[in-house]
Short mmCIF file of C-alpha atoms in Angstrom, two decimals:
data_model
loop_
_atom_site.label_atom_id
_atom_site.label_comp_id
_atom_site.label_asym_id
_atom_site.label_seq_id
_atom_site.Cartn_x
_atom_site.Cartn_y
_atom_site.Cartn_z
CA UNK O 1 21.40 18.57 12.65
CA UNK O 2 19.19 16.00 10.91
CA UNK O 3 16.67 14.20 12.25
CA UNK O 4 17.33 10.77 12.60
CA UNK O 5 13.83 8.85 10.80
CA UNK O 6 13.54 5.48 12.30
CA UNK O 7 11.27 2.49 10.38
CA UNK O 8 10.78 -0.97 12.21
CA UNK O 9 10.82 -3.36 9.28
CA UNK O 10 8.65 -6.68 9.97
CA UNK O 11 11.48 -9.38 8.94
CA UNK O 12 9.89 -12.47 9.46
CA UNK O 13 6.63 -12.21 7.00
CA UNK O 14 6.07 -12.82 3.26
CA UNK O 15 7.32 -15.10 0.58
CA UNK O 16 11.07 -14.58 0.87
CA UNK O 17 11.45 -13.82 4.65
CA UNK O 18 14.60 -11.98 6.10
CA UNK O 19 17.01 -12.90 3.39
CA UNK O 20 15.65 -10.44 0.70
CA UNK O 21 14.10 -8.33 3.12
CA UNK O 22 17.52 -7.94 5.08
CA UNK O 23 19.47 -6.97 1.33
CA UNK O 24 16.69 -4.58 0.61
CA UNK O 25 17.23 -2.56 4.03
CA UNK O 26 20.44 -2.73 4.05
CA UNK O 27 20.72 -1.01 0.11
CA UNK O 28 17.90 1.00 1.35
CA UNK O 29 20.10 2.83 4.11
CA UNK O 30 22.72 4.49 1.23
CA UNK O 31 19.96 6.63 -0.20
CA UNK O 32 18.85 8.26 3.18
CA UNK O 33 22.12 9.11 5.43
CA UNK O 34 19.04 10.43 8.10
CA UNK O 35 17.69 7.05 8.25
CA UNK O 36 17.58 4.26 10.91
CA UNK O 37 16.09 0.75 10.29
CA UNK O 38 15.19 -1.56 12.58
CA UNK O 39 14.62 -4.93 11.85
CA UNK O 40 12.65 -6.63 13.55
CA UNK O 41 12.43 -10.72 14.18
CA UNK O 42 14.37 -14.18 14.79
CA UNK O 43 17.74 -12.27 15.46
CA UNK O 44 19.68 -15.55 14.89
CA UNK O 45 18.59 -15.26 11.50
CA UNK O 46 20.59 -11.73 11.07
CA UNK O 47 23.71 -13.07 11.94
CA UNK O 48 26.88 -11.24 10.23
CA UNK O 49 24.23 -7.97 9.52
CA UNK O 50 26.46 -4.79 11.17
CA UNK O 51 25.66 -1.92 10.25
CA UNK O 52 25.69 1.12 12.48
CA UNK O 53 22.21 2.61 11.02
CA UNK O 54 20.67 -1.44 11.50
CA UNK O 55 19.59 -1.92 14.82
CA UNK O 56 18.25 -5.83 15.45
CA UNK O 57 15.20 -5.88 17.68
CA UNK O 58 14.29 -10.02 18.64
CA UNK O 59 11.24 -11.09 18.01
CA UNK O 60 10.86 -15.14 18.56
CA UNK O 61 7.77 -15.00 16.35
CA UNK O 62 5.97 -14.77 13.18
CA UNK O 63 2.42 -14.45 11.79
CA UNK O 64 1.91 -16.70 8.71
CA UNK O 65 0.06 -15.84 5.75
CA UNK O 66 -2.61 -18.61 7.01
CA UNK O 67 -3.63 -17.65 10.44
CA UNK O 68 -6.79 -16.16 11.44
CA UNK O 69 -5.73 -12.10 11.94
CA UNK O 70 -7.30 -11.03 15.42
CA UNK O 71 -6.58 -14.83 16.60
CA UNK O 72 -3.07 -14.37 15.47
CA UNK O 73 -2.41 -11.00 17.32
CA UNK O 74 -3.81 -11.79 20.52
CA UNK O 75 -1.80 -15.20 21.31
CA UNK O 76 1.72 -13.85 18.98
CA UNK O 77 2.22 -10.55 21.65
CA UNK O 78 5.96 -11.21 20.56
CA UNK O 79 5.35 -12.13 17.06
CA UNK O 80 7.59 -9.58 14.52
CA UNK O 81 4.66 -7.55 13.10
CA UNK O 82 3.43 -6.78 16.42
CA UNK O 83 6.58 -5.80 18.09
CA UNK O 84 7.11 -3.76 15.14
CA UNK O 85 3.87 -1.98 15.61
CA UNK O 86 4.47 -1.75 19.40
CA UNK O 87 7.78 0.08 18.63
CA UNK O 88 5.66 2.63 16.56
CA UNK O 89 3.17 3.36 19.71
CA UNK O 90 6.25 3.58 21.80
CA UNK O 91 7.85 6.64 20.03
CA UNK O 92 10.87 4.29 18.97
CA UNK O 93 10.12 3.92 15.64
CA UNK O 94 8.59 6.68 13.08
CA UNK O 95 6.91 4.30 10.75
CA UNK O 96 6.15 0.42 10.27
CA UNK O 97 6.80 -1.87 7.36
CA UNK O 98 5.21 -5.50 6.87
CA UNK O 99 5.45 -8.08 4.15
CA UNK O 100 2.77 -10.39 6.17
CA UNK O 101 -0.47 -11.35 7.08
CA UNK O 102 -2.49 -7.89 5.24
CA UNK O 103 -5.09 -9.01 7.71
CA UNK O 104 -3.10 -9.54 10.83
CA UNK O 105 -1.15 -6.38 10.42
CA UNK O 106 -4.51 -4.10 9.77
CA UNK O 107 -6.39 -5.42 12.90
CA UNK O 108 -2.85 -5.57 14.82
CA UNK O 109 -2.40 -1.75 13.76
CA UNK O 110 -5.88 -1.27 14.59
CA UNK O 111 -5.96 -2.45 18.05
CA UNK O 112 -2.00 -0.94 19.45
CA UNK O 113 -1.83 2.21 17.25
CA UNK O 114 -6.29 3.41 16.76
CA UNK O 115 -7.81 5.35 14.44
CA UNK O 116 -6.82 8.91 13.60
CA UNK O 117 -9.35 11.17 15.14
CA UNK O 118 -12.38 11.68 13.55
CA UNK O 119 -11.72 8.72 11.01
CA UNK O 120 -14.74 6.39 11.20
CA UNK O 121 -13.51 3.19 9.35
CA UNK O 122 -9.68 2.98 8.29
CA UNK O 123 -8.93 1.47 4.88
CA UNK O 124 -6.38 -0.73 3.13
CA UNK O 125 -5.18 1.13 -0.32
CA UNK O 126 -3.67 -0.47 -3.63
CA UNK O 127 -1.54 1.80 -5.40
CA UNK O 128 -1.74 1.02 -9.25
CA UNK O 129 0.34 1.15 -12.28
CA UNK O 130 -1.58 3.39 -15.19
CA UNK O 131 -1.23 5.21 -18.06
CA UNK O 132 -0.10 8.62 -16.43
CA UNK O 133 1.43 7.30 -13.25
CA UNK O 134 0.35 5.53 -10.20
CA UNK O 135 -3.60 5.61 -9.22
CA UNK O 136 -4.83 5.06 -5.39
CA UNK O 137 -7.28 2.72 -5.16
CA UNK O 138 -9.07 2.65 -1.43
CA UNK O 139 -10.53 0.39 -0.20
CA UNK O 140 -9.53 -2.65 -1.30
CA UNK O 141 -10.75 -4.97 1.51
CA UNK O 142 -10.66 -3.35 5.25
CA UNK O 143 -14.55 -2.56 5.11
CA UNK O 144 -16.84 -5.19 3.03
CA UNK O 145 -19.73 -2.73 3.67
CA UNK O 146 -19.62 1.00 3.73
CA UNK O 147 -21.43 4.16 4.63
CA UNK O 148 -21.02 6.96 2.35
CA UNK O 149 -19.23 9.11 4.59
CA UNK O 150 -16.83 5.99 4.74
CA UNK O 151 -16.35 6.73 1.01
CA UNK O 152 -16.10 10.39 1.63
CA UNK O 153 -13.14 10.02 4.53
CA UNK O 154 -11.66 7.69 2.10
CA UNK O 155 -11.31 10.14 -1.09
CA UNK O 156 -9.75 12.90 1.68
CA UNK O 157 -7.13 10.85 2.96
CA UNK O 158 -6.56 9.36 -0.67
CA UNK O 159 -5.74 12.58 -1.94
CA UNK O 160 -3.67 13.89 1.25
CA UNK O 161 -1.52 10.83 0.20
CA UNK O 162 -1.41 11.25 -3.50
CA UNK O 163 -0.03 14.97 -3.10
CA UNK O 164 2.37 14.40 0.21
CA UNK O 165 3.73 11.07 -0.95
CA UNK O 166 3.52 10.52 -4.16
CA UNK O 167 3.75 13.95 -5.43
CA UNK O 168 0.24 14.46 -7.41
CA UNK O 169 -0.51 17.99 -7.41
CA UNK O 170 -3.78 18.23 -7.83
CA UNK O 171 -5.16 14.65 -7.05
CA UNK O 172 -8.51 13.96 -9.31
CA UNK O 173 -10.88 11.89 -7.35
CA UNK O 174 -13.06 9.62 -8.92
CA UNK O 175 -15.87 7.17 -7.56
CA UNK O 176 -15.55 3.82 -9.05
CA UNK O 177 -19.47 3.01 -10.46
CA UNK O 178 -21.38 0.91 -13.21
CA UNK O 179 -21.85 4.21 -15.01
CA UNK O 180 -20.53 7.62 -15.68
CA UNK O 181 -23.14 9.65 -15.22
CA UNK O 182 -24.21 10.85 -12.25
CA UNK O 183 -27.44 9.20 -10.70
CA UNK O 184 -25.62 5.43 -11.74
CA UNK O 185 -25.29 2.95 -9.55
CA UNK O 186 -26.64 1.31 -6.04
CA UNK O 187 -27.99 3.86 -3.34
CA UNK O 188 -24.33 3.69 -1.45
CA UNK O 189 -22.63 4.81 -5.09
CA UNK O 190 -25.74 7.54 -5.19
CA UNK O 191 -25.20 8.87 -1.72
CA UNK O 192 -21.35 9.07 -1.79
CA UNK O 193 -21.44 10.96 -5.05
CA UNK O 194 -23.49 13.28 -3.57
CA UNK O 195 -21.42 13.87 -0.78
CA UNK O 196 -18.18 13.60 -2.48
CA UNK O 197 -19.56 16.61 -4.83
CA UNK O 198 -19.89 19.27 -1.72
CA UNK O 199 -16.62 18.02 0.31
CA UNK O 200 -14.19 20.41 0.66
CA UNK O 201 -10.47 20.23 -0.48
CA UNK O 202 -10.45 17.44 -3.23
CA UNK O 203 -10.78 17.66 -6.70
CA UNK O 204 -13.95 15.39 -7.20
CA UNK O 205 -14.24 14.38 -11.34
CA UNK O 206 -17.12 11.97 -10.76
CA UNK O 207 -17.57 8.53 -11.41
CA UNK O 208 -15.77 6.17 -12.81
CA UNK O 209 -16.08 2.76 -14.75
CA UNK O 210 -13.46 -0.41 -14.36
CA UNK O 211 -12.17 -0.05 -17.96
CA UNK O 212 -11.15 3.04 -17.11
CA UNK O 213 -9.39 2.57 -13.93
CA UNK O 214 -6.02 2.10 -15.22
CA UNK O 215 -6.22 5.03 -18.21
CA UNK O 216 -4.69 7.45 -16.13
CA UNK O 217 -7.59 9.96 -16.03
CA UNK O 218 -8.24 9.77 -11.85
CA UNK O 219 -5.63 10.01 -8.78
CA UNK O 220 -7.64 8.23 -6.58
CA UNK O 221 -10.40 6.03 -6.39
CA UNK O 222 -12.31 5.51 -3.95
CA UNK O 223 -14.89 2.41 -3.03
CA UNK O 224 -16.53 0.12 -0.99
CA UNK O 225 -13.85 -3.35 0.28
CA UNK O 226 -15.98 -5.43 -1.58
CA UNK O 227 -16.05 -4.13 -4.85
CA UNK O 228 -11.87 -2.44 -4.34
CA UNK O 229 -10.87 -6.39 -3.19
CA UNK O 230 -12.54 -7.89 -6.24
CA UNK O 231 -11.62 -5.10 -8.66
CA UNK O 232 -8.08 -5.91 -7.20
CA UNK O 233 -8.10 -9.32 -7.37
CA UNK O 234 -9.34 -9.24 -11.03
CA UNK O 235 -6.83 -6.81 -12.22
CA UNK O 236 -3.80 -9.21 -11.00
CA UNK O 237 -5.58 -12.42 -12.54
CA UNK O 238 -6.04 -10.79 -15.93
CA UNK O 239 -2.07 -9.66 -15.54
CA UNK O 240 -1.36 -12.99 -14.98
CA UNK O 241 -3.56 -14.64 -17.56
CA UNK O 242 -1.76 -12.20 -20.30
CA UNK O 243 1.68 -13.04 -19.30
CA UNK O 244 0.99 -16.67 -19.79
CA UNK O 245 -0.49 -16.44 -22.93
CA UNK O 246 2.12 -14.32 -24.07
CA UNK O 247 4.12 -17.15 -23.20
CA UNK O 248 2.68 -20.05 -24.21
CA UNK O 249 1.89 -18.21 -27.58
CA UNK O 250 5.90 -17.50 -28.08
CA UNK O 251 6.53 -21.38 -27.57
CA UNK O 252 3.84 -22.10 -29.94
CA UNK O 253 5.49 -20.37 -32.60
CA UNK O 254 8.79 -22.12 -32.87
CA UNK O 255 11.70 -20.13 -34.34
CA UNK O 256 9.37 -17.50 -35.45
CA UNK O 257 8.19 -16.31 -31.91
CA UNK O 258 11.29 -16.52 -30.54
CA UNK O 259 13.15 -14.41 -33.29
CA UNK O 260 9.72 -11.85 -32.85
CA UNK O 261 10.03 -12.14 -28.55
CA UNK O 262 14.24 -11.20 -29.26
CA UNK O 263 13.42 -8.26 -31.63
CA UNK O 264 10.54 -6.76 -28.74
CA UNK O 265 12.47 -8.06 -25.59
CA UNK O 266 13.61 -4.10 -24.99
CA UNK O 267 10.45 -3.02 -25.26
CA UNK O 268 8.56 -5.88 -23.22
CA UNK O 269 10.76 -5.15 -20.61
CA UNK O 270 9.99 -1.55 -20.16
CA UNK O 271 6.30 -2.60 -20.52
CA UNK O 272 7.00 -5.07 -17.58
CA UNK O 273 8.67 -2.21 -15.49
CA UNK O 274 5.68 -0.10 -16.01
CA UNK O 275 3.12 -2.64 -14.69
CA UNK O 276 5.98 -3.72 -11.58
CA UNK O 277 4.45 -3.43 -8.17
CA UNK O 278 7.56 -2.74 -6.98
CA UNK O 279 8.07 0.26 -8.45
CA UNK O 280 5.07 1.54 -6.14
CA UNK O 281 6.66 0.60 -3.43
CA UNK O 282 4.39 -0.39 -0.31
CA UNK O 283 0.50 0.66 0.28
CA UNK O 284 -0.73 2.37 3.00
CA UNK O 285 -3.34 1.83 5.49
CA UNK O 286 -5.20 4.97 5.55
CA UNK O 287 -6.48 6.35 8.68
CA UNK O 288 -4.38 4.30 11.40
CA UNK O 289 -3.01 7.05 13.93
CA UNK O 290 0.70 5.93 12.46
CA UNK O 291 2.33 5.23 9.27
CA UNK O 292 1.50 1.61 8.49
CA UNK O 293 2.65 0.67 4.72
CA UNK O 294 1.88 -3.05 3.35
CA UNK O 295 4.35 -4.39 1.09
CA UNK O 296 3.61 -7.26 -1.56
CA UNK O 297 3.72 -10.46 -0.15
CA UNK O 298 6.54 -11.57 -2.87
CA UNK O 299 8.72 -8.74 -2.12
CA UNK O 300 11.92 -9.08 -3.17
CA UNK O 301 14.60 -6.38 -2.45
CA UNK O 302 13.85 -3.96 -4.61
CA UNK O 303 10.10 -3.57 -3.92
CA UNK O 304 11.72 -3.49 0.53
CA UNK O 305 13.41 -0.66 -0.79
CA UNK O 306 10.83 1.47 -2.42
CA UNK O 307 8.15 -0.05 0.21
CA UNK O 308 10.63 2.30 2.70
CA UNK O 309 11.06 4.71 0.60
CA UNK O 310 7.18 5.30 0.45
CA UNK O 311 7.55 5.35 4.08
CA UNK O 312 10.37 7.55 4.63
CA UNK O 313 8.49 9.90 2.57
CA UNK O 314 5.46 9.63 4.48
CA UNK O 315 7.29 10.47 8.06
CA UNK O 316 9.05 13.44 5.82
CA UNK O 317 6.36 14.76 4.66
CA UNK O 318 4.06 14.33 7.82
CA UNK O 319 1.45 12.38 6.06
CA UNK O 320 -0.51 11.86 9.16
CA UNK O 321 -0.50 15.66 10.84
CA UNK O 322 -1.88 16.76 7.12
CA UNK O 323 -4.84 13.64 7.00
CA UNK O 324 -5.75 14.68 10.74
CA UNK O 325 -6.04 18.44 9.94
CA UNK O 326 -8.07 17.67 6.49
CA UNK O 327 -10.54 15.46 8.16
CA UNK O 328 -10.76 18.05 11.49
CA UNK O 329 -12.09 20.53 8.51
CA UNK O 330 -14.04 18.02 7.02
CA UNK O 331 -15.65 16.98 10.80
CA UNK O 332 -16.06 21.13 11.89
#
């Protein structure tokens, strides 16, 4: 008999609230007959929603994207993130899934579910589009200042992810720096490549520069939540600057562009799916003692429904039992 994997979805947060997140569950459940969702929120919002693998939990409230996190989780005990959370410490729900606050929901996670053993700062992850497939980047804001056996803890779980979830064989780590070679950078960059070069277990390539983040050549990358948040944040502003002038460029050119924009559309569209966060799927927050995924804040339903399917194969594949035991070999 099959386990039953259940996943408390937070309903209430992001930019389309329960309606898209509700469709996205609910398509979600035909591709795992093992699975169990429950959603989690205002259940007079879910009227008409029956489904026997759908279980409603109430939650009266919700954390919005404004609020101050730790302020936020100590006066909303019955807000939907942290009921959902709650449900994970419990035993009633395998896995957590929030559209919300990225702040709220790390220190919320922080405080109900802890650290893994052993783990001395957790981190938030990006998972990126590239050349050759998706690339872990870690950490991309939890910790604005880091030791280097921060960065070390961070490149183990990183690659415990890459090959349980997302299938990477072999992750290659890399160590995002001003410089290739080895001696670049600050003396956190120095001291982490040091380390990273005796630990155990990952496939350490060295460092790597910001042009050649997205080229496919690294797994996972691992830096300080300074430099991941910015790197981030720059990376999605350049995306959106191109778009535009793509845009604005195809307008400019009358007839011409248009004709030029019809005869590409096929293949701008499979550029488009390439670059699609939601084909990624949630991130994960790495070294909370349960399996905490962050989906964009604009999720839609199809980016719900790979942002649980990242989590389903997380429980599956018992992506927390394998970072505890790597980090135990790391710590003995």
């Amino acid at each position: 008999m099959m386990k039953t994997i259940r996943i408390a979805l937070d309903a209430m947060g992001g930019d389309h609230g329960p309606r898209e997140i509700l469709r996205g569950a609910w398509e979600t459940l035909a591709d795992y007959p093992d699975l169990e969702i429950l959603l989690v929120g205002d259940s007079g919002q879910f009227e008409g929603c029956a489904h026997p693998r759908l279980k409603r939990i109430h939650a009266p409230e919700a954390v919005s994207m404004e609020e101050a996190p730790t302020r936020a989780i100590l006066r909303k005990r019955t807000s939907s993130m942290v009921v959902a959370i709650e449900h994970v410490k419990e035993g009633l729900a395998d896995a957590v899934i929030s559209t919300g606050n990225t702040g709220a929901f790390m220190s919320a996670a922080l405080l109900i579910l802890g650290r893994i053993p052993s783990i001395e700062r957790p981190a938030i992850t990006a998972v990126l589009p590239s050349r050759k497939g998706p690339c872990i980047l870690l950490d991309v804001g939890a910790n604005a200042d880091c030791k280097p056996s921060y960065l070390r803890q961070f490149a183990v779980m990183g690659s415990v992810y890459a090959r349980k979830v997302l299938k990477v064989e072999n992750p290659r780590v890399g160590l995002l720096n001003i410089g290739g070679e080895e001696g670049k950078g600050n003396e956190l960059a120095q001291a982490a490549y040091a380390l990273l070069k005796e630990t155990p277990n990952i496939d350490f390539r060295g460092n790597v520069e910001g042009r050649e983040l997205l080229e496919g050549t690294f797994d996972v990358v691992v830096t300080d939540g300074f430099v991941g948040n910015i790197t981030l944040k720059s990376l999605e502003g350049c995306a959106l600057f191109c778009g535009e002038v793509l845009r604005e460029e195809i307008k400019r050119s009358g007839l011409r562009g248009m004709l030029g924009y019809a005869l590409l559309n096929r293949c701008l569209k499979a550029c488009v799916k390439r670059l699609d966060y939601t084909e990624y799927g949630g991130a994960p927050l790495l070294g909370i003692n349960g399996i905490c995924i962050v989906a964009h804040g604009s999720s839609k339903a199809p980016a719900i429904r790979h942002a649980v399917r990242v989590a389903y194969e997380a429980v599956k594949n018992q992506a927390i039992e394998r970072v505890s035991e790597e980090i135990r070999l790391l710590a003995s």
